[in-house]
Coordinates of C-alpha atoms in Angstrom, one line a residue:
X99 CA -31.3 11.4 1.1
X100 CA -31.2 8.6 -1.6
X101 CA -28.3 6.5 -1.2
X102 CA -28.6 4.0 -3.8
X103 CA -25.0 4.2 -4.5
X104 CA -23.7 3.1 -1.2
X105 CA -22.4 0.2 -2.4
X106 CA -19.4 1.8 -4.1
X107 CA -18.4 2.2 -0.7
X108 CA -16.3 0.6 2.0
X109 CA -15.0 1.4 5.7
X110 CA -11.7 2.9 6.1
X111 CA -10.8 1.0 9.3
X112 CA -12.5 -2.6 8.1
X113 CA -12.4 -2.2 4.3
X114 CA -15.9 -3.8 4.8
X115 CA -19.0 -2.8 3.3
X116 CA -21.3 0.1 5.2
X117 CA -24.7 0.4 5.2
X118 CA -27.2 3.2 6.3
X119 CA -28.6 3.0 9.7
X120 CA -31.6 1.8 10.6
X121 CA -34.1 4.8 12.6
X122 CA -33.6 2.0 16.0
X123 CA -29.9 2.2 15.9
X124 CA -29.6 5.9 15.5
X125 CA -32.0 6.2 18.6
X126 CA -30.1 3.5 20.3
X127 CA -27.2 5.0 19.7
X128 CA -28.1 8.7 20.9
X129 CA -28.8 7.3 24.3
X130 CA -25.3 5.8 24.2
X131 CA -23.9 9.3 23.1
X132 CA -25.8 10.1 25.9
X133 CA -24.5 7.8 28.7
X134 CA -21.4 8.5 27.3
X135 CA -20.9 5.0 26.1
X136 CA -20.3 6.0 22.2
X137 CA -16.5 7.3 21.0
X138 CA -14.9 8.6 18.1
X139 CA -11.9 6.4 16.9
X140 CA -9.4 8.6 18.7
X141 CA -10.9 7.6 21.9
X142 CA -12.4 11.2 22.3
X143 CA -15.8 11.1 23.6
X144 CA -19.1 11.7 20.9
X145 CA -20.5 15.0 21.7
X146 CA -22.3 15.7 18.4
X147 CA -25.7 14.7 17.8
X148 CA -26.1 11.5 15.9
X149 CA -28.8 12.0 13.3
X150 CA -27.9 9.6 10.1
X151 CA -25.0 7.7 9.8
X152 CA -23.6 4.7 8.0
X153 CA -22.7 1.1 10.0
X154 CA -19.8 -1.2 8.4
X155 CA -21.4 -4.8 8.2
X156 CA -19.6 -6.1 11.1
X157 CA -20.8 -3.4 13.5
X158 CA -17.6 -2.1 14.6
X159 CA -17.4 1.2 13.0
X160 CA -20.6 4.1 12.5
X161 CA -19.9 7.0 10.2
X162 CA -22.0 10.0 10.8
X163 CA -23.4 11.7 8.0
X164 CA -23.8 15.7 8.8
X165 CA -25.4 18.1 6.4
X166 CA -25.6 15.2 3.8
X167 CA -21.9 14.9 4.2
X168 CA -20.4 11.5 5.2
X169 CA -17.3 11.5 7.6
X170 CA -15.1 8.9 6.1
X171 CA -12.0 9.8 7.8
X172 CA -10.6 7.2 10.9
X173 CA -10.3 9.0 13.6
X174 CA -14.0 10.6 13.5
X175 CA -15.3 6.9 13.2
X176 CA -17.6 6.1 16.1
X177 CA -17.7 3.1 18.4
X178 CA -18.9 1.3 21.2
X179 CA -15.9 -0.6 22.1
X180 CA -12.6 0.8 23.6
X181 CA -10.7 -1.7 21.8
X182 CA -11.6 -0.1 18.6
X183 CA -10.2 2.5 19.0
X184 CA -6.7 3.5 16.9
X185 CA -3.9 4.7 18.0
X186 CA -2.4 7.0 14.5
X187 CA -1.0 10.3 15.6
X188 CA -2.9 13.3 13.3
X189 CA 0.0 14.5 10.5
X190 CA 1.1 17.9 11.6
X191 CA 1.0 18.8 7.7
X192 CA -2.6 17.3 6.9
X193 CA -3.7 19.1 9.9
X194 CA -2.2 22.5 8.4
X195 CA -4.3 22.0 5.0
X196 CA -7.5 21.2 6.7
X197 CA -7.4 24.3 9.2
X198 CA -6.7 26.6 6.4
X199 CA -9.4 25.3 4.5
X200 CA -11.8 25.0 7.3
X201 CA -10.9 28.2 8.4
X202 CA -10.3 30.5 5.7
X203 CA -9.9 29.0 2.3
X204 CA -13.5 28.1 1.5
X205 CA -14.5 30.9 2.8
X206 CA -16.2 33.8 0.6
X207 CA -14.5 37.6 0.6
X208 CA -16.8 40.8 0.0
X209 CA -15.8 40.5 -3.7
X210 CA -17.2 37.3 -4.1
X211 CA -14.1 35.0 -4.3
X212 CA -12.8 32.5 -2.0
X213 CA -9.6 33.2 -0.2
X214 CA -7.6 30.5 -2.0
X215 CA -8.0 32.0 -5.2
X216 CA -7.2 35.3 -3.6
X217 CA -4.0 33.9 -2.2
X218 CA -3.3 31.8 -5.2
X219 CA -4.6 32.8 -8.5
X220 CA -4.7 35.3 -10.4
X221 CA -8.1 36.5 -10.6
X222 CA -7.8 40.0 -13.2
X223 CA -9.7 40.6 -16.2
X224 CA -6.3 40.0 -18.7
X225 CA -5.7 36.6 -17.3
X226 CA -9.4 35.0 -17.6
X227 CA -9.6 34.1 -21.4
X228 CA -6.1 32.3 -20.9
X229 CA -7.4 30.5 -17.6
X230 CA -10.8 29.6 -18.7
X231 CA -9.4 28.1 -21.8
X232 CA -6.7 26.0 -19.7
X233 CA -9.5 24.6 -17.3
X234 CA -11.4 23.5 -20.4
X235 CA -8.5 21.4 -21.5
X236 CA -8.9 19.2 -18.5
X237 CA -12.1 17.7 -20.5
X238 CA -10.3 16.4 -23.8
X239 CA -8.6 13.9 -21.7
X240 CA -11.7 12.7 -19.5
X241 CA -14.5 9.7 -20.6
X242 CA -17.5 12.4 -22.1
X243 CA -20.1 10.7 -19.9
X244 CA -20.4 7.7 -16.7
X245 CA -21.9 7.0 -14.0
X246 CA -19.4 8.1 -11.3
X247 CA -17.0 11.3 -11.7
X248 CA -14.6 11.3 -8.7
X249 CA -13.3 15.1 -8.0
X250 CA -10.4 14.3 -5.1
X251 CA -10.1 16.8 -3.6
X252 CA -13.4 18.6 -5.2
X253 CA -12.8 22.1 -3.0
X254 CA -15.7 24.5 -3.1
X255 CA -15.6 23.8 -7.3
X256 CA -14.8 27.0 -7.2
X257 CA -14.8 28.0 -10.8
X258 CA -18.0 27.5 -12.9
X259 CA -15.6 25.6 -15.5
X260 CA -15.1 22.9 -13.4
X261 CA -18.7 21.8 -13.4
X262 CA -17.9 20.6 -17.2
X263 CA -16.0 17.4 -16.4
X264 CA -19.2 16.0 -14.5
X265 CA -22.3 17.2 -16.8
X266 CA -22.6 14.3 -18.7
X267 CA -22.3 11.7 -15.5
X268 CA -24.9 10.2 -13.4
X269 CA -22.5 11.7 -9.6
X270 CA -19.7 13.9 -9.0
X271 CA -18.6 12.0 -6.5
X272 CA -16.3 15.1 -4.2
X273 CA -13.9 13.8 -1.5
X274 CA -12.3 16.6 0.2
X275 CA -10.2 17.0 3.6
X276 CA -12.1 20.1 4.5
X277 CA -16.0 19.8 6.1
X278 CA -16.4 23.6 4.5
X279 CA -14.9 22.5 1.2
X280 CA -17.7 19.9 0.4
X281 CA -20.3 22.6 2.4
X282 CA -19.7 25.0 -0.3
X283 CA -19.4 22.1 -3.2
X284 CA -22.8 21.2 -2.4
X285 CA -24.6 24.2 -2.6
X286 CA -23.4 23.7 -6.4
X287 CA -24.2 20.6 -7.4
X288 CA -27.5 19.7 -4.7
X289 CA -28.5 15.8 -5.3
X290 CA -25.5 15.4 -8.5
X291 CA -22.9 15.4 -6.1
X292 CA -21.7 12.4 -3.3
X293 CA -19.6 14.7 -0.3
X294 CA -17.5 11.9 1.3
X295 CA -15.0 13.7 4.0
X296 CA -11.8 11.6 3.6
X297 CA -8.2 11.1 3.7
X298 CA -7.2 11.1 -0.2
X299 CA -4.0 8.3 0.7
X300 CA -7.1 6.1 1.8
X301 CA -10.2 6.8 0.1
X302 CA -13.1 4.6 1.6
X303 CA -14.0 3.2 -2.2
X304 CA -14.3 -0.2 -4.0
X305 CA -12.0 -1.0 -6.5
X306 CA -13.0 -0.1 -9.9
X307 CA -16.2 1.8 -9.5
X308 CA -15.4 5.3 -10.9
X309 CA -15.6 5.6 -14.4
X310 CA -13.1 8.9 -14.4
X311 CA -11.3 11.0 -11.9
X312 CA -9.9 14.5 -11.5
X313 CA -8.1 15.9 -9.0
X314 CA -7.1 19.4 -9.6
X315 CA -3.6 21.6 -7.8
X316 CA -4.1 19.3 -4.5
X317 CA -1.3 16.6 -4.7
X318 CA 1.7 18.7 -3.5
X319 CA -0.3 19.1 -0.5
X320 CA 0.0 16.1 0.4
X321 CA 3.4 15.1 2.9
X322 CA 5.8 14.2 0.0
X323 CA 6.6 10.3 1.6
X324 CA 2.4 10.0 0.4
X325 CA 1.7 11.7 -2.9
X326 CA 2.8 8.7 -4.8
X327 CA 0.0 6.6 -2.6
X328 CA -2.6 9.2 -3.3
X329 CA -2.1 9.1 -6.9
X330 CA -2.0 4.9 -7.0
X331 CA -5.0 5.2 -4.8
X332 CA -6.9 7.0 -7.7
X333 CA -5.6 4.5 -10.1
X334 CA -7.1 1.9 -7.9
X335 CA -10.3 3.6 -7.6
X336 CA -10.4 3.5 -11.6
X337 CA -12.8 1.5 -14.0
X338 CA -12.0 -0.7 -16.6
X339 CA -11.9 2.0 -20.1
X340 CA -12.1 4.4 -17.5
X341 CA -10.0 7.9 -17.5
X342 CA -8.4 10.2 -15.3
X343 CA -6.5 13.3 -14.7
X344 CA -4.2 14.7 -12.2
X345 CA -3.1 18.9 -12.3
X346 CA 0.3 19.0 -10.9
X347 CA 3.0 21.7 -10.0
X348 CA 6.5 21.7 -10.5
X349 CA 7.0 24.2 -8.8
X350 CA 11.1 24.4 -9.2
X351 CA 11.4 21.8 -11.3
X352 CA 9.8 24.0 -14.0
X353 CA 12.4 25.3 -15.6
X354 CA 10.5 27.8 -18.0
X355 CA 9.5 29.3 -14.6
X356 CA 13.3 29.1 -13.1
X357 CA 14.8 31.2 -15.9
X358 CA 12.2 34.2 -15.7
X359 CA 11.4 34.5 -12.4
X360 CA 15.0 33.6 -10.8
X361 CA 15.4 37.5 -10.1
X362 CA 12.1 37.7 -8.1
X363 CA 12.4 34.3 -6.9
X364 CA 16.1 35.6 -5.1
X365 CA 14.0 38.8 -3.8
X366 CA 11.9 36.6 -1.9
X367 CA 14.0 34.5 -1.1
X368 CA 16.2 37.5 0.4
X369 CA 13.3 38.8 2.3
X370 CA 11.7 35.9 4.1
X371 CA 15.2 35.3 6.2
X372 CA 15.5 38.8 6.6
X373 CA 11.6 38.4 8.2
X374 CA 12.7 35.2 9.8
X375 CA 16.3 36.9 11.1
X376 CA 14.1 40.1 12.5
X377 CA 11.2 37.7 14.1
X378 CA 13.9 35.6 15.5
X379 CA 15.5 38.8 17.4
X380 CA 12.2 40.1 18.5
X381 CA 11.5 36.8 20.2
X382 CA 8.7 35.8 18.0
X383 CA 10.3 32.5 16.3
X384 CA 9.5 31.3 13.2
X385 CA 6.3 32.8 11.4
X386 CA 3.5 30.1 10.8
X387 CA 2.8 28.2 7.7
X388 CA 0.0 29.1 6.2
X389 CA 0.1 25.7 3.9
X390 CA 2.0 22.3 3.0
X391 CA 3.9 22.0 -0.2
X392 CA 6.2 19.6 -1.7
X393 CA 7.1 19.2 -5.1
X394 CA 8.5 16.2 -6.7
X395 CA 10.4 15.5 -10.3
X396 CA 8.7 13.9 -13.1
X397 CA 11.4 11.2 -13.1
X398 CA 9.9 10.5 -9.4
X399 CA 6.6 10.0 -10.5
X400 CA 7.6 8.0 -13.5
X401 CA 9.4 5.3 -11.4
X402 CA 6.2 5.4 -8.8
X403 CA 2.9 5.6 -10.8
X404 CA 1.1 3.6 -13.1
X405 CA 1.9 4.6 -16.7
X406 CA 0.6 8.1 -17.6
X407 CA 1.1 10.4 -20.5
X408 CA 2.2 13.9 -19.6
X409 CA 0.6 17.1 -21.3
X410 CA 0.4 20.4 -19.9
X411 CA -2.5 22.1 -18.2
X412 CA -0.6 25.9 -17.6
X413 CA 2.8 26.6 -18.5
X414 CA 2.7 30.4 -16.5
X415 CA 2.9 30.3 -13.0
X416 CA 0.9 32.8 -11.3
X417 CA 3.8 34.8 -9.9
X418 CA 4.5 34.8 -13.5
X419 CA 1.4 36.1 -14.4
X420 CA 1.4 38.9 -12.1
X421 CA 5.0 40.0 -12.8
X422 CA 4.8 40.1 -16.7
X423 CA 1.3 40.0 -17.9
X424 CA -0.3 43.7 -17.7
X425 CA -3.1 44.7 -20.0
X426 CA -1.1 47.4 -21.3
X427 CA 1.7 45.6 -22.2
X428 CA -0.1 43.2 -24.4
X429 CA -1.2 40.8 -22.2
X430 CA -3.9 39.3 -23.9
X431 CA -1.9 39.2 -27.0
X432 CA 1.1 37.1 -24.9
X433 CA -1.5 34.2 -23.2
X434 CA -2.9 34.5 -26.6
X435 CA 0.9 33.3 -28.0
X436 CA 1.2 31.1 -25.3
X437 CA -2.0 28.9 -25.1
X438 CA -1.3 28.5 -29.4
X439 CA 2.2 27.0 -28.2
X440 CA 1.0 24.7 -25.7
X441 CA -1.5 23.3 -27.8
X442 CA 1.5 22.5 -30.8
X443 CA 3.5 20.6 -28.3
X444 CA 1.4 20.2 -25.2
X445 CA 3.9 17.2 -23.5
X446 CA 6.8 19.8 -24.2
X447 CA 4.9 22.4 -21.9
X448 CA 4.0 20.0 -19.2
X449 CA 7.7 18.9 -18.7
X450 CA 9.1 22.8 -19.0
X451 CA 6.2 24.6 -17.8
X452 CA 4.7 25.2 -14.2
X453 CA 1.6 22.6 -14.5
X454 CA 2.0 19.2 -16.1
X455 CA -1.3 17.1 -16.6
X456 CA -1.0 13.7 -15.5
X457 CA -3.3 11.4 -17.5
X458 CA -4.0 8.0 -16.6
X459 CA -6.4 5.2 -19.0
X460 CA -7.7 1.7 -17.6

């Protein structure tokens, strides 16, 4: 595995460089593992099989690296020491998007699609053009070549479009949450791609070292009280003349969506404490989340971020979508209409619509 580029790096506990292990640690340290002298972070005893791994330079922390994947996150550091170890309770929220990704997102159906574009997009025939033509807006706004292309978080680049924003770079460097996520991602991209497995509110990077940045429908999964962090943390992460873009959802804020979809929206709304009323009385509580999701205001992000311009990636929602475009209704013809007025007054679209681009310049 070449590793030449491990000096964008640093350790998420220390901030300190890491380098690769030499072949005498990693044996010295499977007989540790072994005499169960060697922890994770959490104070949870190693039970994995060390193989490669990175060291930070003042020996306290080692990073295992697992399918050419490198564990970033703190509480699967390893040590030596029991005073190393931290003491952060795991986010109940963060937990909830990295089980469903680990557990069913990423994972393929009999059609051929994951389960998070099943859930979440809209995957027919009438909606493609429209789609494909929205992910290829994401380019215009990015540097058209670089060394380093952060994707945070990458996913399982799940649509061949996405590949675009990296062709022209040296790495697409992909830092995801989910061990799966960057498993799929790499099947993609082979030797192009860095997979770092890390905690987006404190990415294990240098300043300044990425020459662009995308990070596509993933911020308003993040606990609200830490999106703003996540987004500053990109900023950080950011190059001098570099670029960067971040997809956003306003979910409720939209207020395109509000005024066609407030009927369905009341439906739902209707039905899930019904669901929750009748689960209640059957002694089953409350049913389980299947994800986290918090959507701020744009005047919020204004007053927290670094300056940005707004434009809009897609003003349809998918419920949208699903609701009012049908192929016999003139779908086509309507995302046709649609895209044309986005791209006269694209800043109008990201402020009304359902998904405002962010776009940040160094």
């Amino acid at each position: 595995m070449n590793m030449n580029w491990i000096g964008i790096l640093k350790c998420p506990l220390t901030g300190l460089d890491l380098r690769i292990l030499t072949e005498e640690e990693v044996m010295l340290l499977k007989a540790d593992a072994t005499a169960h002298k060697l922890w994770q972070a959490d104070g949870s005893v190693m039970n994995q099989t060390l193989e490669q791994g990175l060291i930070s330079s003042d020996q306290s922390y080692i990073y295992p690296i697992i399918n050419g994947i490198i564990i970033l996150l703190k509480d699967l550091a390893l040590t030596r020491s029991a005073d190393k170890f931290i003491k952060a309770e795991k986010d109940k929220d963060k937990q909830l998007v990295q089980n469903f990704y680990n557990q069913k997102g990423w994972f393929v159906n009999e059609e051929g699609n994951y389960e998070d574009a099943v859930i979440y997009e809209d995957l027919r025939d009438v909606s493609k053009d429209y789609l494909k033509k929205c992910h290829d807006r994401v380019s215009r706004y990015l540097n058209s070549s670089g060394t380093y292309m952060l994707d945070a978080a990458s996913g399982a680049l799940q649509y061949p479009d996405y590949l675009q924003y990296s062709a022209n770079y040296t790495f697409r460097v992909c830092v995801d949450f989910s061990f799966q996520a960057l498993s799929e991602a790499r099947k993609k991209l082979g030797e192009k791609g860095i997979y770092v497995l890390a905690d987006m509110c404190n990415m294990p990077f240098k300043d300044n070292v990425m020459d662009g940045f995308v990070s596509l429908n993933t911020i308003y999964h993040i606990p609200k009280s830490e999106q703003a962090l996540a987004i500053r943390e990109l900023y950080r992460l950011l190059a001098k003349n570099g670029k960067g873009v971040v997809v956003y959802d306003w979910y409720k804020h939209s207020v395109w969506m509000n005024l066609y979809l407030l009927p369905f929206r009341g439906f739902v709304f209707i039905k899930n404490r019904l669901l929750g009323l009748i689960s209640k009385l059957l002694g089953k509580g409350e049913p389980a989340k299947r994800l986290y999701f918090y959507a701020h205001t744009y005047t919020y992000f204004r007053e927290n971020l670094p300056p940005f311009k707004l434009a809009v990636w897609r003003s349809l929602s998918v419920p949208f979508m699903r609701y009012y475009i049908h192929p016999a209704l003139f779908g086509k013809r309507i995302l046709n209409w649609v895209y044309t007025k986005e791209e006269k007054d694209p800043e109008l679209c990201g402020r009304k619509g359902e998904y405002p681009m962010f776009i940040f310049e160094k």
